[in-house]
Amino acid sequence: MAWDDGAEEDYDSDEYATPRLSSTPLIKVYCYLDDNDTLEAIYRPRLVYDSDSQLLVESDQPMRPSPACKYFAAEVVDEEGPWRALVDFQKIGTSNNLYYARLPLLSHWKRIQRRRAFRVQADVEVLITPFRDGVSREQIPGKIKDISATGVGIEIGPEVVVVLGETFHLSCNLPQGPISADVVVANVRGPIVGCEILSVSAQHSRLIGAYIFSQQVRRPDDDLDDD
């Protein structure tokens, strides 16, 4: 499972160590469809309340994981680095245009290594469609320059202005077949816009995995840390 990839058991006075959740208002919730870590969606809610047994989170965006999701993992980052735990996902409802969910903890928190997924170099034509104020805009051409199971780095022309947190729908043709996904802008690295995958179908997730594997086999020295 990706949720504990590279994880280390951590004990403190015979008790499991825990992250400092008071210093981590933003968390990630990974929704997986099967034991092969097929990703269905990633949510980025805010932490409202936590206890030893559960988290309460809120989001400006809808959180509607597929009923087919087999398990969920929550990730937080504090001064010591990233932590993950298995959680359940229970929708609560909406209030004042905010979406709420309860995340009962199903495992202890574990510190994990930064490298969670292989990111490989690519050179694939892509079309991205920005969504602003709930409306899709004109398609923008670009190139995928690196890709992992959870994100892509896209080279876009300098005339295109992107904003952190902006969402796009992308589509491209990999050698394994056509894929599409919803992504959010997470960082800008010079001409490369780093995007995190928010949602992708199980079939397209598998095609991305097959492409990454093929690139690793061809160019194993080009693997990059996914952070």
mmCIF file of C-alpha atoms in Angstrom:
data_model
loop_
_atom_site.group_PDB
_atom_site.id
_atom_site.type_symbol
_atom_site.label_atom_id
_atom_site.label_comp_id
_atom_site.label_asym_id
_atom_site.label_seq_id
_atom_site.Cartn_x
_atom_site.Cartn_y
_atom_site.Cartn_z
ATOM 1 C CA MET A 1 0.000 0.000 0.000
ATOM 2 C CA ALA A 2 1.178 3.525 -0.778
ATOM 3 C CA TRP A 3 -0.004 4.811 2.589
ATOM 4 C CA ASP A 4 2.908 3.205 4.412
ATOM 5 C CA ASP A 5 5.474 3.062 1.619
ATOM 6 C CA GLY A 6 8.837 3.504 3.277
ATOM 7 C CA ALA A 7 7.235 3.926 6.681
ATOM 8 C CA GLU A 8 9.073 3.307 9.887
ATOM 9 C CA GLU A 9 7.564 2.128 13.158
ATOM 10 C CA ASP A 10 8.202 4.798 15.765
ATOM 11 C CA TYR A 11 7.858 4.362 19.498
ATOM 12 C CA ASP A 12 8.213 6.802 22.360
ATOM 13 C CA SER A 13 8.128 5.428 25.902
ATOM 14 C CA ASP A 14 6.330 2.328 24.633
ATOM 15 C CA GLU A 15 3.674 4.471 22.954
ATOM 16 C CA TYR A 16 3.292 5.216 19.258
ATOM 17 C CA ALA A 17 4.580 8.671 18.318
ATOM 18 C CA THR A 18 2.067 11.098 16.802
ATOM 19 C CA PRO A 19 2.361 14.241 14.684
ATOM 20 C CA ARG A 20 1.760 17.689 16.123
ATOM 21 C CA LEU A 21 -1.618 18.194 14.493
ATOM 22 C CA SER A 22 -1.986 21.658 16.011
ATOM 23 C CA SER A 23 0.771 22.799 13.633
ATOM 24 C CA THR A 24 -0.689 21.069 10.551
ATOM 25 C CA PRO A 25 -4.017 22.722 9.623
ATOM 26 C CA LEU A 26 -3.831 21.392 6.043
ATOM 27 C CA ILE A 27 -3.934 17.663 5.385
ATOM 28 C CA LYS A 28 -4.264 15.358 2.388
ATOM 29 C CA VAL A 29 -6.704 12.489 2.073
ATOM 30 C CA TYR A 30 -5.801 9.794 -0.479
ATOM 31 C CA CYS A 31 -8.632 7.631 -1.834
ATOM 32 C CA TYR A 32 -7.514 4.248 -3.195
ATOM 33 C CA LEU A 33 -9.562 1.814 -5.242
ATOM 34 C CA ASP A 34 -7.575 -1.368 -4.622
ATOM 35 C CA ASP A 35 -4.521 -2.913 -2.960
ATOM 36 C CA ASN A 36 -2.404 -1.905 -5.973
ATOM 37 C CA ASP A 37 -2.718 1.723 -4.836
ATOM 38 C CA THR A 38 -4.934 2.745 -7.751
ATOM 39 C CA LEU A 39 -5.684 6.383 -6.923
ATOM 40 C CA GLU A 40 -9.241 7.663 -7.288
ATOM 41 C CA ALA A 41 -8.886 11.136 -5.751
ATOM 42 C CA ILE A 42 -6.836 13.336 -3.426
ATOM 43 C CA TYR A 43 -8.560 15.849 -1.156
ATOM 44 C CA ARG A 44 -6.843 18.759 0.609
ATOM 45 C CA PRO A 45 -9.151 19.727 3.490
ATOM 46 C CA ARG A 46 -8.400 21.794 6.578
ATOM 47 C CA LEU A 47 -8.230 20.242 10.009
ATOM 48 C CA VAL A 48 -11.024 21.460 12.289
ATOM 49 C CA TYR A 49 -10.683 19.098 15.247
ATOM 50 C CA ASP A 50 -8.648 16.041 16.193
ATOM 51 C CA SER A 51 -8.614 13.438 18.932
ATOM 52 C CA ASP A 52 -6.845 10.157 19.515
ATOM 53 C CA SER A 53 -9.506 8.395 17.468
ATOM 54 C CA GLN A 54 -10.602 10.699 14.662
ATOM 55 C CA LEU A 55 -10.156 13.896 12.640
ATOM 56 C CA LEU A 56 -12.829 16.395 11.615
ATOM 57 C CA VAL A 57 -12.036 18.249 8.382
ATOM 58 C CA GLU A 58 -13.604 20.926 6.185
ATOM 59 C CA SER A 59 -13.076 21.865 2.550
ATOM 60 C CA ASP A 60 -14.155 24.568 0.116
ATOM 61 C CA GLN A 61 -14.500 21.853 -2.525
ATOM 62 C CA PRO A 62 -16.853 18.825 -2.528
ATOM 63 C CA MET A 63 -15.414 15.622 -1.056
ATOM 64 C CA ARG A 64 -17.230 12.756 -2.750
ATOM 65 C CA PRO A 65 -15.035 9.651 -2.998
ATOM 66 C CA SER A 66 -16.285 6.813 -5.145
ATOM 67 C CA PRO A 67 -18.226 4.085 -3.294
ATOM 68 C CA ALA A 68 -15.719 1.702 -4.906
ATOM 69 C CA CYS A 69 -12.841 3.090 -2.840
ATOM 70 C CA LYS A 70 -11.302 0.313 -0.771
ATOM 71 C CA TYR A 71 -9.284 2.366 1.713
ATOM 72 C CA PHE A 72 -8.246 5.915 2.604
ATOM 73 C CA ALA A 73 -5.036 7.411 3.978
ATOM 74 C CA ALA A 74 -4.598 10.766 5.712
ATOM 75 C CA GLU A 75 -1.281 12.598 5.484
ATOM 76 C CA VAL A 76 -0.060 15.510 7.602
ATOM 77 C CA VAL A 77 3.282 17.293 7.815
ATOM 78 C CA ASP A 78 4.779 18.754 10.969
ATOM 79 C CA GLU A 79 8.282 19.882 11.949
ATOM 80 C CA GLU A 80 9.539 16.286 11.771
ATOM 81 C CA GLY A 81 8.224 15.627 8.277
ATOM 82 C CA PRO A 82 5.289 13.732 6.745
ATOM 83 C CA TRP A 83 3.088 11.254 8.636
ATOM 84 C CA ARG A 84 0.358 8.916 7.408
ATOM 85 C CA ALA A 85 -2.431 6.878 8.918
ATOM 86 C CA LEU A 86 -5.203 4.702 7.557
ATOM 87 C CA VAL A 87 -8.606 6.326 8.070
ATOM 88 C CA ASP A 88 -12.259 5.756 7.320
ATOM 89 C CA PHE A 89 -14.156 8.442 5.402
ATOM 90 C CA GLN A 90 -17.565 9.572 6.659
ATOM 91 C CA LYS A 91 -19.292 12.506 4.980
ATOM 92 C CA ILE A 92 -21.077 14.807 7.428
ATOM 93 C CA GLY A 93 -22.663 17.447 5.196
ATOM 94 C CA THR A 94 -22.349 21.091 4.233
ATOM 95 C CA SER A 95 -22.629 24.381 6.115
ATOM 96 C CA ASN A 96 -21.967 27.914 4.877
ATOM 97 C CA ASN A 97 -20.642 26.519 1.566
ATOM 98 C CA LEU A 98 -18.117 24.326 3.381
ATOM 99 C CA TYR A 99 -18.011 20.529 3.104
ATOM 100 C CA TYR A 100 -17.359 18.489 6.262
ATOM 101 C CA ALA A 101 -16.149 14.925 6.806
ATOM 102 C CA ARG A 102 -15.151 12.753 9.750
ATOM 103 C CA LEU A 103 -12.009 10.602 9.459
ATOM 104 C CA PRO A 104 -11.914 7.871 12.135
ATOM 105 C CA LEU A 105 -8.345 6.591 12.553
ATOM 106 C CA LEU A 106 -7.895 2.929 11.613
ATOM 107 C CA SER A 107 -4.163 2.756 12.339
ATOM 108 C CA HIS A 108 -1.446 4.498 14.305
ATOM 109 C CA TRP A 109 0.337 7.444 12.675
ATOM 110 C CA LYS A 110 3.619 6.541 10.979
ATOM 111 C CA ARG A 111 6.429 8.781 9.870
ATOM 112 C CA ILE A 112 7.128 8.191 6.192
ATOM 113 C CA GLN A 113 9.982 8.943 3.882
ATOM 114 C CA ARG A 114 9.629 11.816 1.462
ATOM 115 C CA ARG A 115 9.857 9.507 -1.541
ATOM 116 C CA ARG A 116 6.334 8.110 -1.932
ATOM 117 C CA ALA A 117 6.147 7.600 -5.685
ATOM 118 C CA PHE A 118 8.586 7.445 -8.560
ATOM 119 C CA ARG A 119 8.577 10.524 -10.749
ATOM 120 C CA VAL A 120 10.066 9.980 -14.204
ATOM 121 C CA GLN A 121 10.972 12.327 -17.000
ATOM 122 C CA ALA A 122 8.554 12.588 -19.914
ATOM 123 C CA ASP A 123 7.977 14.509 -23.122
ATOM 124 C CA VAL A 124 4.265 14.172 -23.863
ATOM 125 C CA GLU A 125 1.958 16.705 -25.535
ATOM 126 C CA VAL A 126 -0.967 17.649 -23.284
ATOM 127 C CA LEU A 127 -4.055 19.840 -23.386
ATOM 128 C CA ILE A 128 -5.175 21.526 -20.171
ATOM 129 C CA THR A 129 -8.499 23.223 -19.531
ATOM 130 C CA PRO A 130 -8.556 25.734 -16.645
ATOM 131 C CA PHE A 131 -11.597 25.927 -14.375
ATOM 132 C CA ARG A 132 -12.296 29.376 -12.944
ATOM 133 C CA ASP A 133 -15.416 30.327 -11.030
ATOM 134 C CA GLY A 134 -16.827 26.920 -11.900
ATOM 135 C CA VAL A 135 -16.529 27.560 -15.645
ATOM 136 C CA SER A 136 -14.133 25.770 -18.013
ATOM 137 C CA ARG A 137 -11.929 28.028 -20.131
ATOM 138 C CA GLU A 138 -10.181 27.646 -23.484
ATOM 139 C CA GLN A 139 -7.805 24.697 -23.794
ATOM 140 C CA ILE A 140 -4.094 25.436 -23.429
ATOM 141 C CA PRO A 141 -1.395 23.265 -25.060
ATOM 142 C CA GLY A 142 1.626 22.171 -23.041
ATOM 143 C CA LYS A 143 4.053 19.327 -22.469
ATOM 144 C CA ILE A 144 4.271 16.884 -19.587
ATOM 145 C CA LYS A 145 7.944 16.927 -18.573
ATOM 146 C CA ASP A 146 7.723 14.645 -15.540
ATOM 147 C CA ILE A 147 5.039 12.412 -14.095
ATOM 148 C CA SER A 148 4.304 10.240 -11.067
ATOM 149 C CA ALA A 149 1.271 8.369 -9.792
ATOM 150 C CA THR A 150 0.193 11.479 -7.875
ATOM 151 C CA GLY A 151 1.337 14.432 -9.967
ATOM 152 C CA VAL A 152 2.676 15.899 -13.202
ATOM 153 C CA GLY A 153 5.067 18.670 -14.177
ATOM 154 C CA ILE A 154 3.727 20.568 -17.183
ATOM 155 C CA GLU A 155 5.659 23.011 -19.345
ATOM 156 C CA ILE A 156 3.364 25.849 -20.388
ATOM 157 C CA GLY A 157 4.147 28.918 -22.472
ATOM 158 C CA PRO A 158 5.280 32.053 -20.598
ATOM 159 C CA GLU A 159 2.211 33.945 -21.811
ATOM 160 C CA VAL A 160 -0.034 31.722 -19.681
ATOM 161 C CA VAL A 161 -0.550 32.911 -16.109
ATOM 162 C CA VAL A 162 -1.287 30.206 -13.539
ATOM 163 C CA VAL A 163 -2.252 30.614 -9.892
ATOM 164 C CA LEU A 164 -1.406 28.301 -7.001
ATOM 165 C CA GLY A 165 -4.495 26.279 -6.127
ATOM 166 C CA GLU A 166 -5.973 26.686 -9.621
ATOM 167 C CA THR A 167 -7.586 23.533 -11.013
ATOM 168 C CA PHE A 168 -7.216 22.108 -14.520
ATOM 169 C CA HIS A 169 -8.571 19.197 -16.499
ATOM 170 C CA LEU A 170 -5.781 17.614 -18.546
ATOM 171 C CA SER A 171 -5.846 15.124 -21.378
ATOM 172 C CA CYS A 172 -3.045 13.488 -23.332
ATOM 173 C CA ASN A 173 -2.096 10.368 -25.236
ATOM 174 C CA LEU A 174 0.442 8.114 -23.553
ATOM 175 C CA PRO A 175 1.905 5.189 -25.538
ATOM 176 C CA GLN A 176 -0.304 2.967 -23.351
ATOM 177 C CA GLY A 177 -3.460 4.898 -24.282
ATOM 178 C CA PRO A 178 -5.291 8.217 -23.789
ATOM 179 C CA ILE A 179 -5.720 9.545 -20.236
ATOM 180 C CA SER A 180 -7.441 12.459 -18.545
ATOM 181 C CA ALA A 181 -7.400 13.748 -14.968
ATOM 182 C CA ASP A 182 -8.321 16.711 -12.795
ATOM 183 C CA VAL A 183 -5.282 18.413 -11.245
ATOM 184 C CA VAL A 184 -4.476 21.376 -8.987
ATOM 185 C CA VAL A 185 -1.470 23.687 -9.292
ATOM 186 C CA ALA A 186 0.822 22.906 -6.343
ATOM 187 C CA ASN A 187 4.011 24.770 -7.299
ATOM 188 C CA VAL A 188 5.795 26.556 -10.136
ATOM 189 C CA ARG A 189 9.369 25.505 -10.935
ATOM 190 C CA GLY A 190 10.523 28.027 -13.539
ATOM 191 C CA PRO A 191 8.734 27.088 -16.792
ATOM 192 C CA ILE A 192 7.325 23.914 -15.186
ATOM 193 C CA VAL A 193 3.958 24.012 -13.438
ATOM 194 C CA GLY A 194 3.815 21.281 -10.799
ATOM 195 C CA CYS A 195 0.316 19.829 -10.499
ATOM 196 C CA GLU A 196 -1.115 17.329 -8.039
ATOM 197 C CA ILE A 197 -3.673 14.834 -9.310
ATOM 198 C CA LEU A 198 -7.052 15.366 -7.688
ATOM 199 C CA SER A 199 -9.073 12.716 -9.466
ATOM 200 C CA VAL A 200 -8.463 10.127 -12.159
ATOM 201 C CA SER A 201 -10.331 7.018 -13.229
ATOM 202 C CA ALA A 202 -9.029 3.597 -12.193
ATOM 203 C CA GLN A 203 -8.330 2.712 -15.833
ATOM 204 C CA HIS A 204 -6.333 5.882 -16.451
ATOM 205 C CA SER A 205 -4.463 5.485 -13.151
ATOM 206 C CA ARG A 206 -3.324 2.057 -14.327
ATOM 207 C CA LEU A 207 -2.199 3.503 -17.675
ATOM 208 C CA ILE A 208 -0.134 6.136 -15.825
ATOM 209 C CA GLY A 209 1.409 3.383 -13.709
ATOM 210 C CA ALA A 210 2.246 1.358 -16.817
ATOM 211 C CA TYR A 211 3.861 4.399 -18.442
ATOM 212 C CA ILE A 212 5.963 5.132 -15.344
ATOM 213 C CA PHE A 213 7.080 1.509 -15.205
ATOM 214 C CA SER A 214 8.067 1.562 -18.882
ATOM 215 C CA GLN A 215 10.109 4.730 -18.363
ATOM 216 C CA GLN A 216 11.819 3.287 -15.291
ATOM 217 C CA VAL A 217 12.823 0.215 -17.269
ATOM 218 C CA ARG A 218 14.187 2.342 -20.117
ATOM 219 C CA ARG A 219 15.865 5.055 -18.023
ATOM 220 C CA PRO A 220 16.259 3.973 -14.402
ATOM 221 C CA ASP A 221 18.770 6.760 -13.676
ATOM 222 C CA ASP A 222 16.175 9.418 -14.490
ATOM 223 C CA ASP A 223 13.946 8.684 -11.493
ATOM 224 C CA LEU A 224 13.269 11.809 -9.470
ATOM 225 C CA ASP A 225 12.171 12.271 -5.893
ATOM 226 C CA ASP A 226 8.453 12.986 -5.642
ATOM 227 C CA ASP A 227 8.131 15.666 -2.961
#
